[in-house]
CSV table of C-alpha atoms in Angstrom, one decimal:
chain,number,residue,atom,x,y,z
A,1,MET,CA,0.0,0.0,0.0
A,2,LEU,CA,2.9,2.3,0.8
A,3,ARG,CA,4.5,1.4,-2.5
A,4,ARG,CA,1.3,2.3,-4.4
A,5,SER,CA,1.1,5.7,-2.6
A,6,VAL,CA,4.7,6.6,-3.4
A,7,LEU,CA,4.2,5.6,-7.0
A,8,SER,CA,1.0,7.7,-7.3
A,9,PHE,CA,2.8,10.7,-5.7
A,10,LEU,CA,5.7,10.4,-8.2
A,11,CYS,CA,3.3,10.2,-11.1
A,12,LEU,CA,1.5,13.4,-9.9
A,13,VAL,CA,4.9,15.2,-9.5
A,14,PHE,CA,5.9,14.2,-13.0
A,15,PHE,CA,2.6,15.4,-14.4
A,16,LEU,CA,2.7,18.7,-12.6
A,17,SER,CA,6.3,19.4,-13.5
A,18,ALA,CA,5.8,18.4,-17.2
A,19,SER,CA,2.5,20.3,-17.8
A,20,PRO,CA,3.9,23.9,-17.1
A,21,ALA,CA,6.9,23.2,-19.2
A,22,HIS,CA,4.7,22.1,-22.1
A,23,ALA,CA,2.3,25.1,-21.6
A,24,ALA,CA,5.2,27.6,-21.5
A,25,ALA,CA,7.0,26.2,-24.5
A,26,PRO,CA,8.2,29.2,-26.6
A,27,HIS,CA,6.6,29.9,-30.0
A,28,ALA,CA,8.7,29.1,-33.0
A,29,SER,CA,10.8,32.0,-34.2
A,30,TYR,CA,9.3,34.4,-36.8
A,31,ALA,CA,12.8,35.2,-38.1
A,32,ASP,CA,12.7,33.0,-41.2
A,33,LEU,CA,9.2,34.3,-42.2
A,34,ALA,CA,10.2,37.9,-41.6
A,35,GLU,CA,13.4,37.5,-43.6
A,36,LYS,CA,11.3,36.2,-46.5
A,37,LEU,CA,8.7,38.9,-46.4
A,38,LEU,CA,10.6,42.1,-45.6
A,39,PRO,CA,11.8,42.7,-49.2
A,40,ALA,CA,8.2,42.8,-50.4
A,41,VAL,CA,7.3,45.6,-48.0
A,42,VAL,CA,8.1,49.2,-48.9
A,43,ASN,CA,8.2,52.6,-47.3
A,44,ILE,CA,6.3,55.4,-48.9
A,45,SER,CA,7.3,59.0,-48.7
A,46,THR,CA,5.0,61.8,-50.0
A,47,THR,CA,5.6,65.5,-50.5
A,48,SER,CA,2.9,68.1,-51.0
A,49,LYS,CA,3.4,71.8,-51.7
A,50,ARG,CA,1.4,74.2,-49.8
A,51,GLY,CA,1.4,78.0,-50.4
A,52,PHE,CA,0.1,81.0,-48.5
A,53,ASP,CA,-3.0,82.9,-49.7
A,54,ASN,CA,-1.2,86.2,-49.6
A,55,ALA,CA,2.2,87.8,-48.7
A,56,GLU,CA,1.0,89.0,-45.4
A,57,GLU,CA,0.8,85.4,-44.1
A,58,THR,CA,4.5,85.0,-44.7
A,59,MET,CA,5.4,88.1,-42.6
A,60,PRO,CA,5.3,88.4,-38.9
A,61,ASP,CA,3.1,91.0,-37.2
A,62,MET,CA,4.7,94.5,-36.5
A,63,PRO,CA,6.3,94.4,-33.1
A,64,GLN,CA,5.0,96.8,-30.5
A,65,PHE,CA,7.6,99.5,-29.3
A,66,PRO,CA,7.4,102.5,-27.0
A,67,PRO,CA,6.5,105.7,-28.9
A,68,GLY,CA,9.6,107.4,-30.3
A,69,SER,CA,11.7,104.2,-30.1
A,70,PRO,CA,14.4,104.0,-32.9
A,71,PHE,CA,13.3,100.4,-33.5
A,72,GLU,CA,9.8,101.6,-34.4
A,73,ASP,CA,11.1,103.4,-37.6
A,74,PHE,CA,13.4,100.5,-38.4
A,75,PHE,CA,10.7,97.9,-38.4
A,76,ARG,CA,8.2,100.1,-40.2
A,77,ASP,CA,10.7,100.7,-43.1
A,78,PHE,CA,11.4,96.9,-43.2
A,79,MET,CA,7.7,96.0,-43.4
A,80,GLU,CA,7.1,98.6,-46.1
A,81,ARG,CA,10.0,97.3,-48.3
A,82,HIS,CA,8.7,93.8,-48.2
A,83,GLN,CA,5.0,94.4,-48.9
A,84,GLY,CA,3.8,92.7,-52.0
A,85,MET,CA,6.5,90.0,-51.9
A,86,THR,CA,5.8,86.7,-53.6
A,87,PRO,CA,4.2,84.1,-51.3
A,88,GLN,CA,6.6,81.3,-50.5
A,89,GLN,CA,5.6,77.6,-50.8
A,90,ARG,CA,6.5,75.1,-48.1
A,91,LYS,CA,6.8,71.4,-48.5
A,92,VAL,CA,5.0,69.0,-46.2
A,93,THR,CA,6.3,65.4,-46.0
A,94,SER,CA,4.5,62.4,-44.7
A,95,LEU,CA,5.4,58.7,-44.4
A,96,GLY,CA,3.6,55.5,-44.8
A,97,SER,CA,3.9,51.8,-45.9
A,98,GLY,CA,2.9,49.6,-48.7
A,99,PHE,CA,3.6,46.2,-50.2
A,100,ILE,CA,4.4,44.8,-53.7
A,101,ILE,CA,1.8,42.6,-55.3
A,102,ASP,CA,3.4,42.3,-58.8
A,103,PRO,CA,7.1,41.9,-59.7
A,104,ASP,CA,6.7,44.6,-62.4
A,105,GLY,CA,6.1,47.2,-59.7
A,106,LEU,CA,2.4,47.3,-58.5
A,107,ILE,CA,2.2,48.5,-54.9
A,108,VAL,CA,-0.8,48.6,-52.6
A,109,THR,CA,-1.2,51.2,-49.8
A,110,ASN,CA,-3.8,53.3,-48.1
A,111,ASN,CA,-5.4,56.2,-50.0
A,112,HIS,CA,-4.8,58.5,-47.0
A,113,VAL,CA,-1.1,57.9,-47.2
A,114,ILE,CA,-0.8,59.4,-50.7
A,115,GLN,CA,-3.8,61.8,-50.6
A,116,ASP,CA,-3.0,65.4,-51.8
A,117,ALA,CA,0.6,64.3,-52.6
A,118,ASP,CA,2.5,66.1,-55.4
A,119,GLU,CA,5.3,63.6,-55.3
A,120,ILE,CA,5.4,60.0,-54.2
A,121,THR,CA,8.6,58.1,-53.5
A,122,VAL,CA,8.7,54.4,-52.9
A,123,ILE,CA,11.7,53.2,-50.8
A,124,LEU,CA,12.5,49.5,-51.3
A,125,HIS,CA,14.0,47.3,-48.6
A,126,ASP,CA,17.5,47.8,-50.1
A,127,ASP,CA,17.0,51.6,-49.9
A,128,THR,CA,16.4,52.0,-53.6
A,129,ASN,CA,14.2,55.1,-54.3
A,130,LEU,CA,11.7,55.0,-57.0
A,131,LYS,CA,9.2,57.6,-58.2
A,132,ALA,CA,5.6,56.3,-58.1
A,133,GLU,CA,2.5,57.1,-60.1
A,134,VAL,CA,-1.1,56.5,-58.9
A,135,VAL,CA,-2.9,53.8,-60.9
A,136,GLY,CA,-6.1,54.3,-59.0
A,137,ARG,CA,-7.6,55.0,-55.6
A,138,ASP,CA,-10.8,54.3,-53.7
A,139,LYS,CA,-11.7,56.7,-51.0
A,140,LYS,CA,-14.6,54.7,-49.5
A,141,THR,CA,-12.3,51.8,-48.5
A,142,ASP,CA,-9.1,53.9,-48.2
A,143,LEU,CA,-7.2,51.9,-50.7
A,144,ALA,CA,-4.7,53.0,-53.4
A,145,LEU,CA,-2.7,51.3,-56.1
A,146,LEU,CA,0.7,52.7,-57.2
A,147,LYS,CA,3.1,51.8,-60.0
A,148,VAL,CA,6.9,52.1,-60.1
A,149,LYS,CA,9.4,51.3,-62.8
A,150,PRO,CA,12.1,49.1,-61.3
A,151,LYS,CA,15.3,48.1,-63.2
A,152,LYS,CA,14.7,44.5,-62.2
A,153,LYS,CA,11.9,42.2,-61.0
A,154,LEU,CA,10.7,42.9,-57.5
A,155,GLN,CA,9.8,40.4,-54.8
A,156,ALA,CA,6.0,40.3,-54.5
A,157,VAL,CA,3.6,38.7,-51.9
A,158,GLN,CA,0.4,36.8,-52.4
A,159,TRP,CA,-3.1,37.5,-51.1
A,160,GLY,CA,-4.5,35.2,-48.4
A,161,ASP,CA,-8.0,34.3,-47.4
A,162,SER,CA,-9.0,36.6,-44.5
A,163,ASP,CA,-12.3,34.9,-44.2
A,164,LYS,CA,-10.5,31.9,-42.7
A,165,MET,CA,-8.8,33.9,-40.0
A,166,ARG,CA,-10.2,33.3,-36.6
A,167,VAL,CA,-10.1,35.3,-33.4
A,168,GLY,CA,-6.8,34.2,-31.7
A,169,ASP,CA,-4.9,33.4,-34.9
A,170,PRO,CA,-1.3,34.8,-34.9
A,171,VAL,CA,-0.4,37.5,-37.4
A,172,LEU,CA,2.7,39.6,-38.4
A,173,ALA,CA,2.5,43.3,-39.2
A,174,ILE,CA,5.3,44.9,-41.2
A,175,GLY,CA,5.6,48.6,-41.8
A,176,ASN,CA,7.3,51.9,-41.4
A,177,PRO,CA,6.3,53.2,-37.9
A,178,PHE,CA,7.4,56.7,-37.1
A,179,GLY,CA,9.7,56.6,-40.2
A,180,LEU,CA,12.0,54.0,-38.7
A,181,GLY,CA,11.9,51.7,-41.7
A,182,GLY,CA,11.0,48.0,-42.0
A,183,THR,CA,9.7,47.0,-38.6
A,184,VAL,CA,8.1,43.6,-37.8
A,185,THR,CA,5.6,43.2,-35.0
A,186,ALA,CA,3.6,40.1,-34.0
A,187,GLY,CA,0.2,39.6,-32.4
A,188,ILE,CA,-3.2,37.9,-32.9
A,189,ILE,CA,-6.5,38.6,-34.4
A,190,SER,CA,-8.4,40.2,-31.6
A,191,ALA,CA,-11.8,40.6,-33.3
A,192,ARG,CA,-13.5,40.5,-36.7
A,193,ALA,CA,-16.0,42.6,-38.6
A,194,ARG,CA,-15.3,45.8,-36.7
A,195,ASP,CA,-17.2,48.9,-37.7
A,196,ILE,CA,-15.2,52.0,-36.8
A,197,ASN,CA,-17.5,54.4,-38.7
A,198,SER,CA,-14.9,55.3,-41.3
A,199,GLY,CA,-17.0,54.4,-44.3
A,200,PRO,CA,-20.0,52.5,-45.7
A,201,TYR,CA,-18.1,49.2,-46.1
A,202,ASP,CA,-16.3,48.9,-42.7
A,203,ASP,CA,-15.4,45.3,-41.9
A,204,TYR,CA,-12.1,45.6,-40.2
A,205,LEU,CA,-9.9,43.0,-38.6
A,206,GLN,CA,-8.8,44.1,-35.1
A,207,THR,CA,-5.3,43.1,-33.9
A,208,ASP,CA,-3.0,43.7,-31.0
A,209,ALA,CA,0.1,43.6,-33.2
A,210,SER,CA,1.8,47.0,-32.6
A,211,ILE,CA,0.6,49.4,-35.3
A,212,ASN,CA,1.7,53.1,-35.1
A,213,ARG,CA,1.9,56.2,-37.3
A,214,GLY,CA,3.7,55.2,-40.5
A,215,ASN,CA,2.3,51.6,-40.5
A,216,SER,CA,-0.7,52.7,-42.6
A,217,GLY,CA,-0.8,50.8,-45.8
A,218,GLY,CA,1.5,48.1,-44.6
A,219,PRO,CA,0.5,44.4,-44.8
A,220,MET,CA,-0.7,42.0,-42.1
A,221,PHE,CA,0.4,38.4,-42.8
A,222,ASN,CA,-0.7,35.0,-41.6
A,223,LEU,CA,1.9,32.5,-40.8
A,224,ASP,CA,1.9,31.2,-44.3
A,225,GLY,CA,3.3,34.6,-45.4
A,226,GLU,CA,0.1,35.6,-47.2
A,227,VAL,CA,-1.5,39.1,-46.9
A,228,ILE,CA,-4.7,38.8,-45.0
A,229,GLY,CA,-5.1,42.5,-44.1
A,230,ILE,CA,-3.9,46.1,-44.8
A,231,ASN,CA,-3.0,48.0,-41.6
A,232,THR,CA,-5.1,51.2,-41.8
A,233,ALA,CA,-6.1,52.7,-38.4
A,234,ILE,CA,-5.4,52.6,-34.7
A,235,PHE,CA,-7.4,53.5,-31.6
A,236,SER,CA,-5.3,55.5,-29.3
A,237,PRO,CA,-5.6,58.7,-27.2
A,238,THR,CA,-1.8,59.3,-27.6
A,239,GLY,CA,-1.3,58.4,-31.3
A,240,GLY,CA,0.9,55.4,-30.3
A,241,SER,CA,0.0,51.7,-30.1
A,242,VAL,CA,-2.2,50.7,-27.2
A,243,GLY,CA,-2.9,47.2,-28.6
A,244,ILE,CA,-5.9,48.2,-30.7
A,245,GLY,CA,-5.2,48.3,-34.5
A,246,PHE,CA,-7.5,47.8,-37.5
A,247,ALA,CA,-6.7,46.2,-40.9
A,248,ILE,CA,-8.8,46.1,-44.1
A,249,PRO,CA,-9.5,42.4,-44.7
A,250,ALA,CA,-7.9,40.9,-47.9
A,251,ALA,CA,-11.3,39.6,-48.9
A,252,LEU,CA,-12.5,43.1,-49.4
A,253,ALA,CA,-9.2,44.6,-50.6
A,254,LYS,CA,-8.3,42.0,-53.3
A,255,GLY,CA,-11.4,42.7,-55.5
A,256,ILE,CA,-11.0,46.5,-55.2
A,257,VAL,CA,-7.3,46.4,-56.1
A,258,THR,CA,-8.1,44.3,-59.1
A,259,GLN,CA,-10.6,46.8,-60.3
A,260,LEU,CA,-8.1,49.7,-59.7
A,261,LYS,CA,-5.6,47.8,-61.8
A,262,ASP,CA,-8.1,47.1,-64.7
A,263,HIS,CA,-10.1,50.3,-64.7
A,264,GLY,CA,-8.3,52.9,-62.6
A,265,TYR,CA,-11.4,53.2,-60.4
A,266,THR,CA,-13.9,50.9,-58.5
A,267,LYS,CA,-17.0,49.6,-60.3
A,268,ARG,CA,-19.6,48.9,-57.6
A,269,GLY,CA,-23.1,47.5,-57.8
A,270,TRP,CA,-25.9,50.0,-57.1
A,271,LEU,CA,-29.4,49.3,-55.7
A,272,GLY,CA,-30.7,52.8,-55.5
A,273,VAL,CA,-32.1,53.0,-51.9
A,274,LYS,CA,-31.3,54.6,-48.6
A,275,ILE,CA,-31.5,52.2,-45.7
A,276,GLN,CA,-31.4,52.3,-41.9
A,277,THR,CA,-31.1,49.9,-39.0
A,278,VAL,CA,-34.2,47.9,-37.9
A,279,THR,CA,-34.5,48.5,-34.2
A,280,ASP,CA,-36.6,46.4,-31.8
A,281,ASP,CA,-39.4,49.1,-31.9
A,282,ILE,CA,-39.4,49.2,-35.7
A,283,ALA,CA,-39.5,45.4,-35.9
A,284,SER,CA,-42.5,45.4,-33.5
A,285,SER,CA,-44.2,48.1,-35.6
A,286,LEU,CA,-43.8,46.1,-38.8
A,287,GLY,CA,-44.7,42.7,-37.3
A,288,LEU,CA,-41.2,41.2,-37.7
A,289,ASP,CA,-40.3,38.4,-35.4
A,290,LYS,CA,-37.0,40.2,-34.4
A,291,ALA,CA,-34.8,43.1,-35.4
A,292,ARG,CA,-33.1,42.1,-38.7
A,293,GLY,CA,-32.6,43.2,-42.2
A,294,ALA,CA,-32.3,46.7,-43.7
A,295,LEU,CA,-35.2,49.1,-43.7
A,296,VAL,CA,-35.7,51.1,-46.9
A,297,SER,CA,-36.2,54.7,-45.9
A,298,GLU,CA,-36.1,56.2,-49.4
A,299,VAL,CA,-36.0,54.9,-53.0
A,300,THR,CA,-34.0,56.8,-55.6
A,301,PRO,CA,-36.1,57.9,-58.5
A,302,GLY,CA,-35.2,56.0,-61.7
A,303,GLY,CA,-32.9,53.6,-59.8
A,304,PRO,CA,-32.9,49.8,-60.1
A,305,ALA,CA,-34.9,49.4,-56.9
A,306,GLU,CA,-37.7,51.7,-58.0
A,307,LYS,CA,-37.9,49.9,-61.4
A,308,ALA,CA,-38.2,46.6,-59.6
A,309,GLY,CA,-41.0,47.9,-57.3
A,310,LEU,CA,-39.2,48.4,-54.0
A,311,LYS,CA,-40.9,50.9,-51.7
A,312,SER,CA,-40.1,53.0,-48.7
A,313,GLY,CA,-40.9,50.8,-45.6
A,314,ASP,CA,-39.8,47.5,-47.2
A,315,VAL,CA,-37.4,45.5,-45.1
A,316,ILE,CA,-34.7,43.8,-47.2
A,317,THR,CA,-34.0,40.4,-45.5
A,318,GLY,CA,-32.1,38.7,-48.2
A,319,PHE,CA,-29.9,39.7,-51.2
A,320,ASP,CA,-28.8,37.4,-54.0
A,321,GLY,CA,-29.4,34.3,-52.0
A,322,LYS,CA,-27.7,35.6,-48.8
A,323,ASP,CA,-29.4,36.6,-45.6
A,324,VAL,CA,-29.2,40.2,-44.5
A,325,ASP,CA,-28.9,39.8,-40.7
A,326,GLU,CA,-28.1,43.4,-40.1
A,327,MET,CA,-28.3,46.7,-42.1
A,328,ARG,CA,-24.5,47.3,-42.3
A,329,ARG,CA,-23.9,44.1,-44.3
A,330,LEU,CA,-26.1,45.1,-47.2
A,331,PRO,CA,-24.0,48.0,-48.7
A,332,ARG,CA,-21.0,45.7,-49.0
A,333,MET,CA,-23.0,42.9,-50.4
A,334,VAL,CA,-24.4,45.2,-53.1
A,335,ALA,CA,-21.0,46.9,-53.8
A,336,GLU,CA,-19.2,43.6,-54.3
A,337,THR,CA,-21.9,42.3,-56.8
A,338,PRO,CA,-21.0,42.8,-60.5
A,339,VAL,CA,-22.8,45.6,-62.3
A,340,ASP,CA,-25.8,44.5,-64.4
A,341,LYS,CA,-26.1,41.2,-62.6
A,342,LYS,CA,-29.7,40.0,-62.0
A,343,VAL,CA,-30.4,39.3,-58.4
A,344,ASP,CA,-33.3,38.4,-56.1
A,345,ILE,CA,-34.3,40.6,-53.2
A,346,ASP,CA,-36.2,39.1,-50.3
A,347,LEU,CA,-38.5,41.5,-48.6
A,348,TRP,CA,-40.8,41.9,-45.6
A,349,ARG,CA,-43.8,44.1,-46.7
A,350,ASP,CA,-47.2,44.5,-45.1
A,351,GLY,CA,-46.6,41.6,-42.8
A,352,LYS,CA,-45.7,39.2,-45.6
A,353,LYS,CA,-42.6,37.8,-47.3
A,354,ARG,CA,-42.0,38.8,-50.9
A,355,THR,CA,-39.3,38.3,-53.5
A,356,LEU,CA,-38.5,40.8,-56.3
A,357,GLY,CA,-36.0,40.4,-59.1
A,358,LEU,CA,-33.9,43.3,-60.4
A,359,LYS,CA,-30.7,44.1,-62.4
A,360,LEU,CA,-28.1,46.1,-60.5
A,361,GLY,CA,-26.9,49.4,-61.8
A,362,GLU,CA,-23.4,51.0,-61.4
A,363,LEU,CA,-22.7,53.3,-58.4
A,364,LYS,CA,-21.5,56.7,-59.8
A,365,PRO,CA,-19.4,59.1,-57.7
A,366,SER,CA,-21.4,61.9,-56.3
A,367,ASP,CA,-20.1,65.2,-54.9
A,368,ASP,CA,-23.4,66.7,-53.8
A,369,GLU,CA,-22.9,66.1,-50.1
A,370,ASP,CA,-23.5,69.6,-48.9
A,371,ASP,CA,-26.2,70.1,-46.2
A,372,GLU,CA,-29.1,71.9,-47.6
A,373,ASP,CA,-32.8,72.5,-46.8
A,374,LYS,CA,-31.8,74.3,-43.5
A,375,PRO,CA,-34.7,76.1,-41.8
A,376,THR,CA,-34.4,79.9,-41.9
A,377,SER,CA,-33.7,81.9,-38.7
A,378,ASP,CA,-37.2,83.4,-38.6
A,379,ALA,CA,-38.9,80.0,-38.9
A,380,LYS,CA,-40.9,80.4,-35.7
A,381,GLU,CA,-42.2,83.9,-36.4
A,382,ASN,CA,-45.8,84.3,-37.4
A,383,THR,CA,-46.3,80.5,-37.3
A,384,PRO,CA,-50.0,79.4,-37.5
A,385,LYS,CA,-51.5,77.7,-34.5
A,386,ALA,CA,-50.4,74.1,-34.4
A,387,ASP,CA,-52.3,71.0,-33.2
A,388,LYS,CA,-50.9,69.1,-30.3
A,389,ILE,CA,-50.6,65.4,-30.6
A,390,ASP,CA,-50.4,64.5,-26.8
A,391,ASP,CA,-49.6,60.8,-27.3
A,392,LEU,CA,-46.5,61.7,-29.3
A,393,GLY,CA,-45.6,64.9,-27.5
A,394,VAL,CA,-45.4,67.0,-30.6
A,395,SER,CA,-47.2,69.9,-32.2
A,396,VAL,CA,-47.8,69.8,-36.0
A,397,ILE,CA,-49.2,72.0,-38.8
A,398,PRO,CA,-49.9,71.3,-42.5
A,399,LEU,CA,-47.2,72.3,-45.1
A,400,SER,CA,-48.4,75.7,-46.4
A,401,SER,CA,-46.5,77.7,-49.1
A,402,ASP,CA,-45.3,80.0,-46.3
A,403,MET,CA,-43.9,77.1,-44.3
A,404,ARG,CA,-42.2,75.8,-47.3
A,405,LYS,CA,-40.4,79.1,-47.9
A,406,ARG,CA,-39.4,79.5,-44.2
A,407,TYR,CA,-38.0,75.9,-43.9
A,408,SER,CA,-36.8,75.6,-47.5
A,409,ILE,CA,-39.0,72.6,-48.1
A,410,LYS,CA,-39.3,71.3,-51.6
A,411,THR,CA,-42.7,71.6,-53.4
A,412,GLU,CA,-43.0,67.8,-53.9
A,413,THR,CA,-42.5,67.1,-50.2
A,414,LYS,CA,-45.8,66.2,-48.4
A,415,GLY,CA,-46.6,65.6,-44.7
A,416,MET,CA,-47.0,67.5,-41.4
A,417,LEU,CA,-44.4,69.9,-40.1
A,418,VAL,CA,-43.3,69.5,-36.5
A,419,THR,CA,-43.3,73.0,-34.9
A,420,ASP,CA,-42.6,71.9,-31.3
A,421,VAL,CA,-41.4,68.8,-29.4
A,422,LYS,CA,-42.3,68.3,-25.7
A,423,LEU,CA,-39.2,68.0,-23.6
A,424,ASN,CA,-38.7,64.4,-22.4
A,425,GLY,CA,-41.8,63.3,-24.3
A,426,PRO,CA,-42.1,60.1,-26.4
A,427,ALA,CA,-41.0,61.9,-29.7
A,428,ASP,CA,-38.2,63.8,-27.9
A,429,ASP,CA,-36.9,60.5,-26.6
A,430,ARG,CA,-36.5,59.3,-30.2
A,431,GLY,CA,-34.8,62.4,-31.4
A,432,LEU,CA,-37.5,64.3,-33.3
A,433,GLN,CA,-36.9,68.0,-33.7
A,434,SER,CA,-38.8,71.2,-34.7
A,435,GLY,CA,-38.6,71.4,-38.5
A,436,ASP,CA,-38.9,67.7,-39.1
A,437,ILE,CA,-41.6,66.6,-41.5
A,438,ILE,CA,-43.8,63.6,-40.7
A,439,ALA,CA,-44.6,62.1,-44.1
A,440,GLU,CA,-46.1,58.8,-43.0
A,441,ILE,CA,-47.4,57.1,-39.9
A,442,ASN,CA,-47.8,53.3,-39.9
A,443,GLN,CA,-46.9,53.5,-43.7
A,444,LYS,CA,-49.9,55.7,-44.4
A,445,ALA,CA,-49.5,59.2,-45.8
A,446,VAL,CA,-50.6,62.0,-43.4
A,447,THR,CA,-51.5,65.5,-44.5
A,448,SER,CA,-53.7,66.7,-41.7
A,449,SER,CA,-53.8,66.6,-37.9
A,450,ASP,CA,-56.9,64.3,-38.0
A,451,GLU,CA,-55.0,61.7,-40.1
A,452,VAL,CA,-52.1,61.9,-37.6
A,453,LYS,CA,-54.4,61.3,-34.6
A,454,LYS,CA,-56.2,58.5,-36.4
A,455,GLN,CA,-53.0,56.6,-37.1
A,456,VAL,CA,-51.6,57.2,-33.6
A,457,ALA,CA,-54.9,55.9,-32.1
A,458,ALA,CA,-54.7,52.8,-34.2
A,459,ALA,CA,-51.2,52.0,-33.0
A,460,LYS,CA,-52.2,52.7,-29.4
A,461,LYS,CA,-55.1,50.3,-29.8
A,462,ASP,CA,-52.8,47.5,-31.1
A,463,LYS,CA,-50.3,48.3,-28.4
A,464,LYS,CA,-47.6,48.9,-31.0
A,465,PRO,CA,-45.0,51.7,-31.4
A,466,VAL,CA,-46.0,54.5,-33.8
A,467,LEU,CA,-43.9,54.0,-37.0
A,468,MET,CA,-43.2,57.4,-38.6
A,469,LEU,CA,-41.4,58.2,-41.8
A,470,VAL,CA,-39.6,61.5,-41.0
A,471,GLU,CA,-37.8,63.9,-43.4
A,472,ARG,CA,-35.0,66.1,-42.1
A,473,LYS,CA,-32.9,68.2,-44.4
A,474,GLY,CA,-33.9,66.2,-47.4
A,475,ASP,CA,-33.2,62.8,-45.8
A,476,MET,CA,-35.9,60.3,-45.1
A,477,ARG,CA,-35.8,58.1,-42.0
A,478,PHE,CA,-38.1,55.8,-40.1
A,479,VAL,CA,-38.6,56.5,-36.4
A,480,ALA,CA,-40.5,54.1,-34.1
A,481,VAL,CA,-42.0,55.9,-31.1
A,482,PRO,CA,-43.3,53.7,-28.3
A,483,LEU,CA,-46.4,55.2,-26.6
A,484,ARG,CA,-46.5,55.6,-22.9
A,485,ASP,CA,-49.1,54.6,-20.4
A,486,ASP,CA,-51.6,57.4,-20.0
A,487,LYS,CA,-51.7,57.1,-16.2
A,488,LYS,CA,-47.9,57.4,-15.9
A,489,ASP,CA,-47.7,60.3,-18.4
A,490,LYS,CA,-50.1,62.8,-17.0
A,491,ASP,CA,-48.7,66.2,-16.1
């Protein structure tokens, strides 16, 4: 019995001593992989020329001297002699990273690295400097493709499959942090599908591999030496790495880079709708089982969606055979679909499922992003008496010609103008403001106070939130306003 006890104890000691050693075994060195990849990563230096608007900006202000001081006359003569001098230009230099995808000299980087640059210089791993030209750029995904003319073939890297990367997988980042030149850092994939509100197609990989200023445009590799991301942004209050970096996934970048190479710009599919998130309240108003899909708030006249019969208030739940679980997925799905392709759109309309077929158009660049339709400063002067909708906590009036002038409202716009919103009322809780236009309630057009009250009463009877289609500054948006208990809401 003593022998068995001793034997058991020795086995336990062996197990405990062996396990930590196994758990703490060091990771294999990255040296061979880094040595292989470094020649394909480049530093990018850009120079832009910035001038002054006038000569006065180049001159210092006249110093203040006591009256009668000899310096006063000296500086006055100096300033007068130099009035009208030619403004001087100053050069601004910035640094970034990139990587070679073609031995003949094609290089991928971030658009913000080369934006506004007058000169772009690519510095190879062996310190060779090459002038670069922009093949194409895509602002929405912050990608750019450059071309250099090397004297010999360059070492290039291959794209990997970022969709296969899992949280916890190891990665290497190589770049030019703070202008120090080729620097290798290691980490893991910390998260996937991050939306950092930088554009309509955000789908970033998050990593804890050190990424700092100058790393932008550099590659993120898997352990097979394939590019699975492009280091683009960091989250940091100081500007240095705090372990939160973001990379554009290769699955998104690869197709865009190919289009930049072939066309010089990105050809994206276009549906022709404005969409918004389906909240729990909106889902309840529409009879959906849960918050999912993308709610159509506005349909572009003459666009593919209008031609196919899509309407404001439809919820897109599927696109081209793929489920649309959340709103933010749809723009990327549409953008990545070839122009002119025929697709099926799954909808939720009037409490029923429907499917419509359409042919995608091509998204064209648009520069008309200025805020217009702003209410004038005297909008509240001489305003006709408004009707109070107590259940919503708003006051509304019909759209008269006078109101259209005061609030710069288009002639074709119809609905009820909100003139006042009760503080801490139901509508105030959902962000309604004076100047908003209620075009629809419960997907019914409203042009009078009686129609508003009728639709609100119907929603109250069904114990559902009031679903309103609201226009603000030319943009249409659905807002679901839950109604409160009368007993709790009395003043």
